[in-house]
Amino acid sequence: MSLMPSAKLIAGADLPPIRLHDLRHGAASLSLAAGNDLKVVQAMLGHSSIVLTADTYTSVLPCLAHQAAEATANLVMKAARRTAKKIRRDSRKATRHYGTKKHRRPGSTRKSAHKVAP
């Protein structure tokens, strides 16, 4: 049995036998891993339904789900840091103004202990 010319080239180059269809799957997987939207990959592949694309490439999606979870966690942590910074800033502001006439309780007086009575 003789090998086809492309098979001879593949065997001679010591490469694994890869079909063009395998390259199509690889391109779609890489596209999803790069962060492209599933709808974009569906259009690129010419699938009539996004369900077909999602079902075919679910093996790639756990990696993407992990990346999405990390990105969401980063946003939450960034918001928490901003909130903590604002709380610290507001706390310092309140401490700095505490005891000034503007922030005293109504009716309270602040007399110096060093005053001598006449």
Short mmCIF file of N, CA and C in Angstrom, two decimals:
data_model
loop_
_atom_site.label_atom_id
_atom_site.label_comp_id
_atom_site.label_asym_id
_atom_site.label_seq_id
_atom_site.Cartn_x
_atom_site.Cartn_y
_atom_site.Cartn_z
N MET A 1 0.85 -1.17 0.00
CA MET A 1 0.00 0.00 0.00
C MET A 1 0.90 1.23 0.00
N SER A 2 0.72 2.10 -0.97
CA SER A 2 1.58 3.28 -1.07
C SER A 2 0.93 4.45 -0.34
N LEU A 3 1.77 5.32 0.21
CA LEU A 3 1.29 6.50 0.92
C LEU A 3 1.02 7.62 -0.06
N MET A 4 0.04 8.45 0.27
CA MET A 4 -0.24 9.62 -0.56
C MET A 4 0.90 10.62 -0.36
N PRO A 5 1.10 11.53 -1.32
CA PRO A 5 2.22 12.47 -1.21
C PRO A 5 2.24 13.24 0.11
N SER A 6 1.07 13.72 0.59
CA SER A 6 1.05 14.48 1.84
C SER A 6 1.40 13.58 3.02
N ALA A 7 0.97 12.31 2.97
CA ALA A 7 1.28 11.37 4.03
C ALA A 7 2.78 11.10 4.08
N LYS A 8 3.42 11.05 2.91
CA LYS A 8 4.87 10.85 2.85
C LYS A 8 5.60 12.04 3.50
N LEU A 9 5.11 13.24 3.20
CA LEU A 9 5.72 14.44 3.79
C LEU A 9 5.58 14.45 5.31
N ILE A 10 4.40 14.10 5.78
CA ILE A 10 4.15 14.05 7.22
C ILE A 10 5.04 13.01 7.88
N ALA A 11 5.10 11.83 7.30
CA ALA A 11 5.93 10.76 7.85
C ALA A 11 7.40 11.15 7.81
N GLY A 12 7.83 11.79 6.75
CA GLY A 12 9.23 12.21 6.62
C GLY A 12 9.61 13.32 7.58
N ALA A 13 8.64 14.16 7.94
CA ALA A 13 8.91 15.28 8.85
C ALA A 13 8.73 14.86 10.31
N ASP A 14 8.36 13.61 10.53
CA ASP A 14 8.15 13.08 11.88
C ASP A 14 7.09 13.90 12.65
N LEU A 15 6.02 14.25 11.94
CA LEU A 15 4.91 14.99 12.54
C LEU A 15 3.73 14.06 12.79
N PRO A 16 2.91 14.38 13.78
CA PRO A 16 1.72 13.55 13.99
C PRO A 16 0.74 13.77 12.84
N PRO A 17 -0.05 12.77 12.53
CA PRO A 17 -1.02 12.94 11.43
C PRO A 17 -2.17 13.85 11.88
N ILE A 18 -2.22 15.02 11.28
CA ILE A 18 -3.26 15.99 11.63
C ILE A 18 -4.07 16.30 10.37
N ARG A 19 -5.39 16.20 10.53
CA ARG A 19 -6.26 16.53 9.40
C ARG A 19 -6.56 18.03 9.41
N LEU A 20 -7.00 18.56 8.29
CA LEU A 20 -7.39 19.97 8.23
C LEU A 20 -8.51 20.27 9.21
N HIS A 21 -9.41 19.31 9.40
CA HIS A 21 -10.51 19.50 10.33
C HIS A 21 -9.98 19.64 11.77
N ASP A 22 -8.89 18.93 12.09
CA ASP A 22 -8.27 19.07 13.40
C ASP A 22 -7.73 20.49 13.59
N LEU A 23 -7.19 21.05 12.53
CA LEU A 23 -6.69 22.42 12.59
C LEU A 23 -7.83 23.41 12.83
N ARG A 24 -8.99 23.11 12.25
CA ARG A 24 -10.18 23.95 12.46
C ARG A 24 -10.56 23.95 13.93
N HIS A 25 -10.57 22.75 14.55
CA HIS A 25 -10.88 22.66 15.98
C HIS A 25 -9.84 23.41 16.81
N GLY A 26 -8.59 23.26 16.42
CA GLY A 26 -7.51 23.95 17.14
C GLY A 26 -7.66 25.46 17.07
N ALA A 27 -8.00 25.96 15.88
CA ALA A 27 -8.17 27.41 15.71
C ALA A 27 -9.33 27.92 16.55
N ALA A 28 -10.43 27.16 16.57
CA ALA A 28 -11.59 27.58 17.37
C ALA A 28 -11.24 27.55 18.86
N SER A 29 -10.54 26.52 19.30
CA SER A 29 -10.16 26.41 20.71
C SER A 29 -9.24 27.56 21.11
N LEU A 30 -8.25 27.86 20.27
CA LEU A 30 -7.35 28.96 20.55
C LEU A 30 -8.08 30.30 20.58
N SER A 31 -9.04 30.45 19.68
CA SER A 31 -9.83 31.68 19.63
C SER A 31 -10.61 31.87 20.94
N LEU A 32 -11.22 30.79 21.43
CA LEU A 32 -11.95 30.87 22.70
C LEU A 32 -10.99 31.13 23.85
N ALA A 33 -9.85 30.46 23.86
CA ALA A 33 -8.87 30.64 24.93
C ALA A 33 -8.31 32.06 24.93
N ALA A 34 -8.28 32.71 23.76
CA ALA A 34 -7.80 34.08 23.66
C ALA A 34 -8.83 35.08 24.16
N GLY A 35 -10.02 34.59 24.49
CA GLY A 35 -11.04 35.47 25.06
C GLY A 35 -12.10 35.92 24.07
N ASN A 36 -12.08 35.38 22.86
CA ASN A 36 -13.13 35.75 21.91
C ASN A 36 -14.46 35.19 22.35
N ASP A 37 -15.49 35.92 22.07
CA ASP A 37 -16.84 35.53 22.45
C ASP A 37 -17.29 34.29 21.68
N LEU A 38 -18.08 33.47 22.33
CA LEU A 38 -18.58 32.25 21.70
C LEU A 38 -19.36 32.56 20.42
N LYS A 39 -20.08 33.67 20.41
CA LYS A 39 -20.85 34.06 19.23
C LYS A 39 -19.91 34.38 18.05
N VAL A 40 -18.75 34.96 18.33
CA VAL A 40 -17.77 35.27 17.29
C VAL A 40 -17.21 33.97 16.71
N VAL A 41 -16.90 33.02 17.60
CA VAL A 41 -16.37 31.73 17.14
C VAL A 41 -17.43 30.99 16.33
N GLN A 42 -18.68 31.07 16.75
CA GLN A 42 -19.77 30.44 15.99
C GLN A 42 -19.79 31.00 14.56
N ALA A 43 -19.70 32.31 14.44
CA ALA A 43 -19.72 32.93 13.11
C ALA A 43 -18.48 32.53 12.31
N MET A 44 -17.33 32.48 12.97
CA MET A 44 -16.09 32.12 12.30
C MET A 44 -16.19 30.70 11.73
N LEU A 45 -16.78 29.80 12.48
CA LEU A 45 -16.89 28.41 12.04
C LEU A 45 -18.07 28.17 11.11
N GLY A 46 -19.00 29.10 11.08
CA GLY A 46 -20.18 28.95 10.22
C GLY A 46 -21.23 28.02 10.80
N HIS A 47 -21.19 27.83 12.14
CA HIS A 47 -22.22 26.98 12.76
C HIS A 47 -23.56 27.71 12.73
N SER A 48 -24.63 26.96 12.47
CA SER A 48 -25.95 27.57 12.42
C SER A 48 -26.50 27.87 13.80
N SER A 49 -25.97 27.20 14.82
CA SER A 49 -26.47 27.39 16.18
C SER A 49 -25.30 27.55 17.14
N ILE A 50 -25.46 28.48 18.08
CA ILE A 50 -24.43 28.67 19.09
C ILE A 50 -24.35 27.47 20.02
N VAL A 51 -25.45 26.72 20.13
CA VAL A 51 -25.47 25.52 20.97
C VAL A 51 -24.49 24.49 20.42
N LEU A 52 -24.43 24.34 19.11
CA LEU A 52 -23.49 23.41 18.48
C LEU A 52 -22.05 23.81 18.82
N THR A 53 -21.76 25.10 18.72
CA THR A 53 -20.41 25.59 19.03
C THR A 53 -20.09 25.35 20.50
N ALA A 54 -21.02 25.69 21.38
CA ALA A 54 -20.79 25.51 22.82
C ALA A 54 -20.62 24.04 23.17
N ASP A 55 -21.46 23.18 22.61
CA ASP A 55 -21.36 21.75 22.90
C ASP A 55 -20.04 21.16 22.40
N THR A 56 -19.57 21.63 21.26
CA THR A 56 -18.35 21.10 20.67
C THR A 56 -17.11 21.54 21.44
N TYR A 57 -17.13 22.75 21.97
CA TYR A 57 -15.93 23.31 22.58
C TYR A 57 -16.04 23.46 24.09
N THR A 58 -16.87 22.63 24.72
CA THR A 58 -17.00 22.70 26.18
C THR A 58 -15.71 22.32 26.88
N SER A 59 -14.85 21.55 26.23
CA SER A 59 -13.58 21.19 26.88
C SER A 59 -12.69 22.41 27.06
N VAL A 60 -12.89 23.44 26.26
CA VAL A 60 -12.10 24.66 26.38
C VAL A 60 -12.72 25.58 27.42
N LEU A 61 -14.02 25.48 27.61
CA LEU A 61 -14.73 26.43 28.46
C LEU A 61 -14.36 26.39 29.94
N PRO A 62 -13.98 25.25 30.56
CA PRO A 62 -13.57 25.32 31.97
C PRO A 62 -12.39 26.27 32.20
N CYS A 63 -11.46 26.28 31.29
CA CYS A 63 -10.33 27.21 31.37
C CYS A 63 -10.85 28.65 31.31
N LEU A 64 -11.79 28.89 30.44
CA LEU A 64 -12.37 30.23 30.30
C LEU A 64 -13.19 30.60 31.52
N ALA A 65 -13.90 29.62 32.08
CA ALA A 65 -14.69 29.88 33.30
C ALA A 65 -13.76 30.29 34.43
N HIS A 66 -12.61 29.64 34.53
CA HIS A 66 -11.64 29.98 35.57
C HIS A 66 -11.12 31.41 35.36
N GLN A 67 -10.81 31.74 34.12
CA GLN A 67 -10.33 33.09 33.82
C GLN A 67 -11.39 34.13 34.14
N ALA A 68 -12.65 33.82 33.80
CA ALA A 68 -13.75 34.76 34.09
C ALA A 68 -13.92 34.93 35.59
N ALA A 69 -13.82 33.84 36.34
CA ALA A 69 -13.95 33.92 37.80
C ALA A 69 -12.83 34.76 38.39
N GLU A 70 -11.60 34.59 37.90
CA GLU A 70 -10.48 35.40 38.39
C GLU A 70 -10.68 36.87 38.07
N ALA A 71 -11.16 37.17 36.87
CA ALA A 71 -11.38 38.56 36.48
C ALA A 71 -12.46 39.19 37.36
N THR A 72 -13.52 38.44 37.66
CA THR A 72 -14.59 38.94 38.52
C THR A 72 -14.05 39.16 39.93
N ALA A 73 -13.28 38.22 40.44
CA ALA A 73 -12.71 38.36 41.78
C ALA A 73 -11.79 39.59 41.85
N ASN A 74 -11.02 39.82 40.79
CA ASN A 74 -10.16 41.00 40.75
C ASN A 74 -10.96 42.29 40.81
N LEU A 75 -12.09 42.33 40.10
CA LEU A 75 -12.95 43.52 40.15
C LEU A 75 -13.51 43.74 41.55
N VAL A 76 -13.94 42.66 42.20
CA VAL A 76 -14.49 42.77 43.55
C VAL A 76 -13.41 43.26 44.52
N MET A 77 -12.19 42.69 44.41
CA MET A 77 -11.11 43.11 45.29
C MET A 77 -10.72 44.57 45.05
N LYS A 78 -10.74 45.01 43.81
CA LYS A 78 -10.41 46.39 43.48
C LYS A 78 -11.45 47.34 44.11
N ALA A 79 -12.73 46.96 44.00
CA ALA A 79 -13.79 47.77 44.60
C ALA A 79 -13.65 47.78 46.13
N ALA A 80 -13.29 46.66 46.72
CA ALA A 80 -13.11 46.58 48.18
C ALA A 80 -11.96 47.48 48.62
N ARG A 81 -10.86 47.49 47.86
CA ARG A 81 -9.73 48.36 48.20
C ARG A 81 -10.13 49.84 48.10
N ARG A 82 -10.90 50.19 47.06
CA ARG A 82 -11.35 51.58 46.92
C ARG A 82 -12.24 51.96 48.10
N THR A 83 -13.15 51.06 48.49
CA THR A 83 -14.05 51.34 49.60
C THR A 83 -13.27 51.49 50.90
N ALA A 84 -12.32 50.59 51.15
CA ALA A 84 -11.51 50.67 52.37
C ALA A 84 -10.72 51.97 52.40
N LYS A 85 -10.18 52.38 51.27
CA LYS A 85 -9.42 53.62 51.19
C LYS A 85 -10.32 54.81 51.50
N LYS A 86 -11.55 54.80 50.98
CA LYS A 86 -12.50 55.88 51.23
C LYS A 86 -12.87 55.91 52.71
N ILE A 87 -13.09 54.76 53.31
CA ILE A 87 -13.44 54.70 54.74
C ILE A 87 -12.30 55.27 55.57
N ARG A 88 -11.06 54.87 55.26
CA ARG A 88 -9.90 55.40 56.00
C ARG A 88 -9.79 56.91 55.84
N ARG A 89 -9.99 57.39 54.62
CA ARG A 89 -9.89 58.82 54.36
C ARG A 89 -10.97 59.58 55.13
N ASP A 90 -12.21 59.07 55.09
CA ASP A 90 -13.31 59.72 55.80
C ASP A 90 -13.08 59.67 57.31
N SER A 91 -12.51 58.58 57.80
CA SER A 91 -12.23 58.44 59.22
C SER A 91 -11.18 59.45 59.66
N ARG A 92 -10.13 59.61 58.86
CA ARG A 92 -9.10 60.60 59.19
C ARG A 92 -9.68 62.00 59.18
N LYS A 93 -10.55 62.27 58.22
CA LYS A 93 -11.19 63.58 58.12
C LYS A 93 -12.02 63.86 59.37
N ALA A 94 -12.80 62.86 59.81
CA ALA A 94 -13.65 63.03 60.98
C ALA A 94 -12.80 63.21 62.23
N THR A 95 -11.70 62.49 62.36
CA THR A 95 -10.82 62.60 63.51
C THR A 95 -10.15 63.97 63.55
N ARG A 96 -9.76 64.45 62.41
CA ARG A 96 -9.08 65.73 62.32
C ARG A 96 -9.99 66.86 62.76
N HIS A 97 -11.29 66.79 62.47
CA HIS A 97 -12.23 67.86 62.78
C HIS A 97 -12.93 67.67 64.12
N TYR A 98 -12.67 66.57 64.78
CA TYR A 98 -13.33 66.30 66.04
C TYR A 98 -12.88 67.33 67.07
N GLY A 99 -13.81 67.91 67.77
CA GLY A 99 -13.48 68.87 68.82
C GLY A 99 -13.46 70.30 68.34
N THR A 100 -13.58 70.52 67.06
CA THR A 100 -13.65 71.90 66.60
C THR A 100 -15.04 72.42 66.88
N LYS A 101 -15.16 73.73 66.97
CA LYS A 101 -16.44 74.34 67.31
C LYS A 101 -17.55 73.85 66.38
N LYS A 102 -17.22 73.67 65.14
CA LYS A 102 -18.21 73.26 64.14
C LYS A 102 -18.79 71.88 64.47
N HIS A 103 -17.98 70.99 65.08
CA HIS A 103 -18.42 69.62 65.30
C HIS A 103 -18.77 69.32 66.76
N ARG A 104 -18.81 70.33 67.65
CA ARG A 104 -19.18 70.09 69.03
C ARG A 104 -20.67 69.87 69.15
N ARG A 105 -21.02 69.19 70.20
CA ARG A 105 -22.46 68.99 70.46
C ARG A 105 -23.07 70.31 70.87
N PRO A 106 -24.32 70.53 70.49
CA PRO A 106 -24.97 71.79 70.88
C PRO A 106 -25.03 71.90 72.41
N GLY A 107 -24.75 73.08 72.93
CA GLY A 107 -24.83 73.33 74.37
C GLY A 107 -23.57 72.99 75.12
N SER A 108 -22.61 72.32 74.48
CA SER A 108 -21.39 71.98 75.21
C SER A 108 -20.42 73.15 75.11
N THR A 109 -19.64 73.30 76.15
CA THR A 109 -18.62 74.36 76.13
C THR A 109 -17.28 73.71 76.33
N ARG A 110 -16.28 74.37 75.87
CA ARG A 110 -14.94 73.84 75.98
C ARG A 110 -14.08 74.90 76.66
N LYS A 111 -14.03 74.81 77.95
CA LYS A 111 -13.26 75.80 78.70
C LYS A 111 -11.90 75.22 79.01
N SER A 112 -10.95 76.08 79.03
CA SER A 112 -9.61 75.65 79.33
C SER A 112 -9.45 75.40 80.81
N ALA A 113 -8.75 74.37 81.20
CA ALA A 113 -8.51 74.03 82.58
C ALA A 113 -7.50 74.99 83.21
N HIS A 114 -6.80 75.76 82.39
CA HIS A 114 -5.75 76.63 82.90
C HIS A 114 -6.25 78.02 83.23
N LYS A 115 -7.50 78.31 82.99
CA LYS A 115 -8.03 79.64 83.28
C LYS A 115 -8.14 79.82 84.79
N VAL A 116 -7.76 80.96 85.22
CA VAL A 116 -7.88 81.27 86.65
C VAL A 116 -9.11 82.12 86.83
N ALA A 117 -9.92 81.78 87.84
CA ALA A 117 -11.15 82.55 88.11
C ALA A 117 -10.78 83.87 88.74
N PRO A 118 -11.47 84.97 88.39
CA PRO A 118 -11.15 86.30 88.96
C PRO A 118 -11.55 86.44 90.39
#
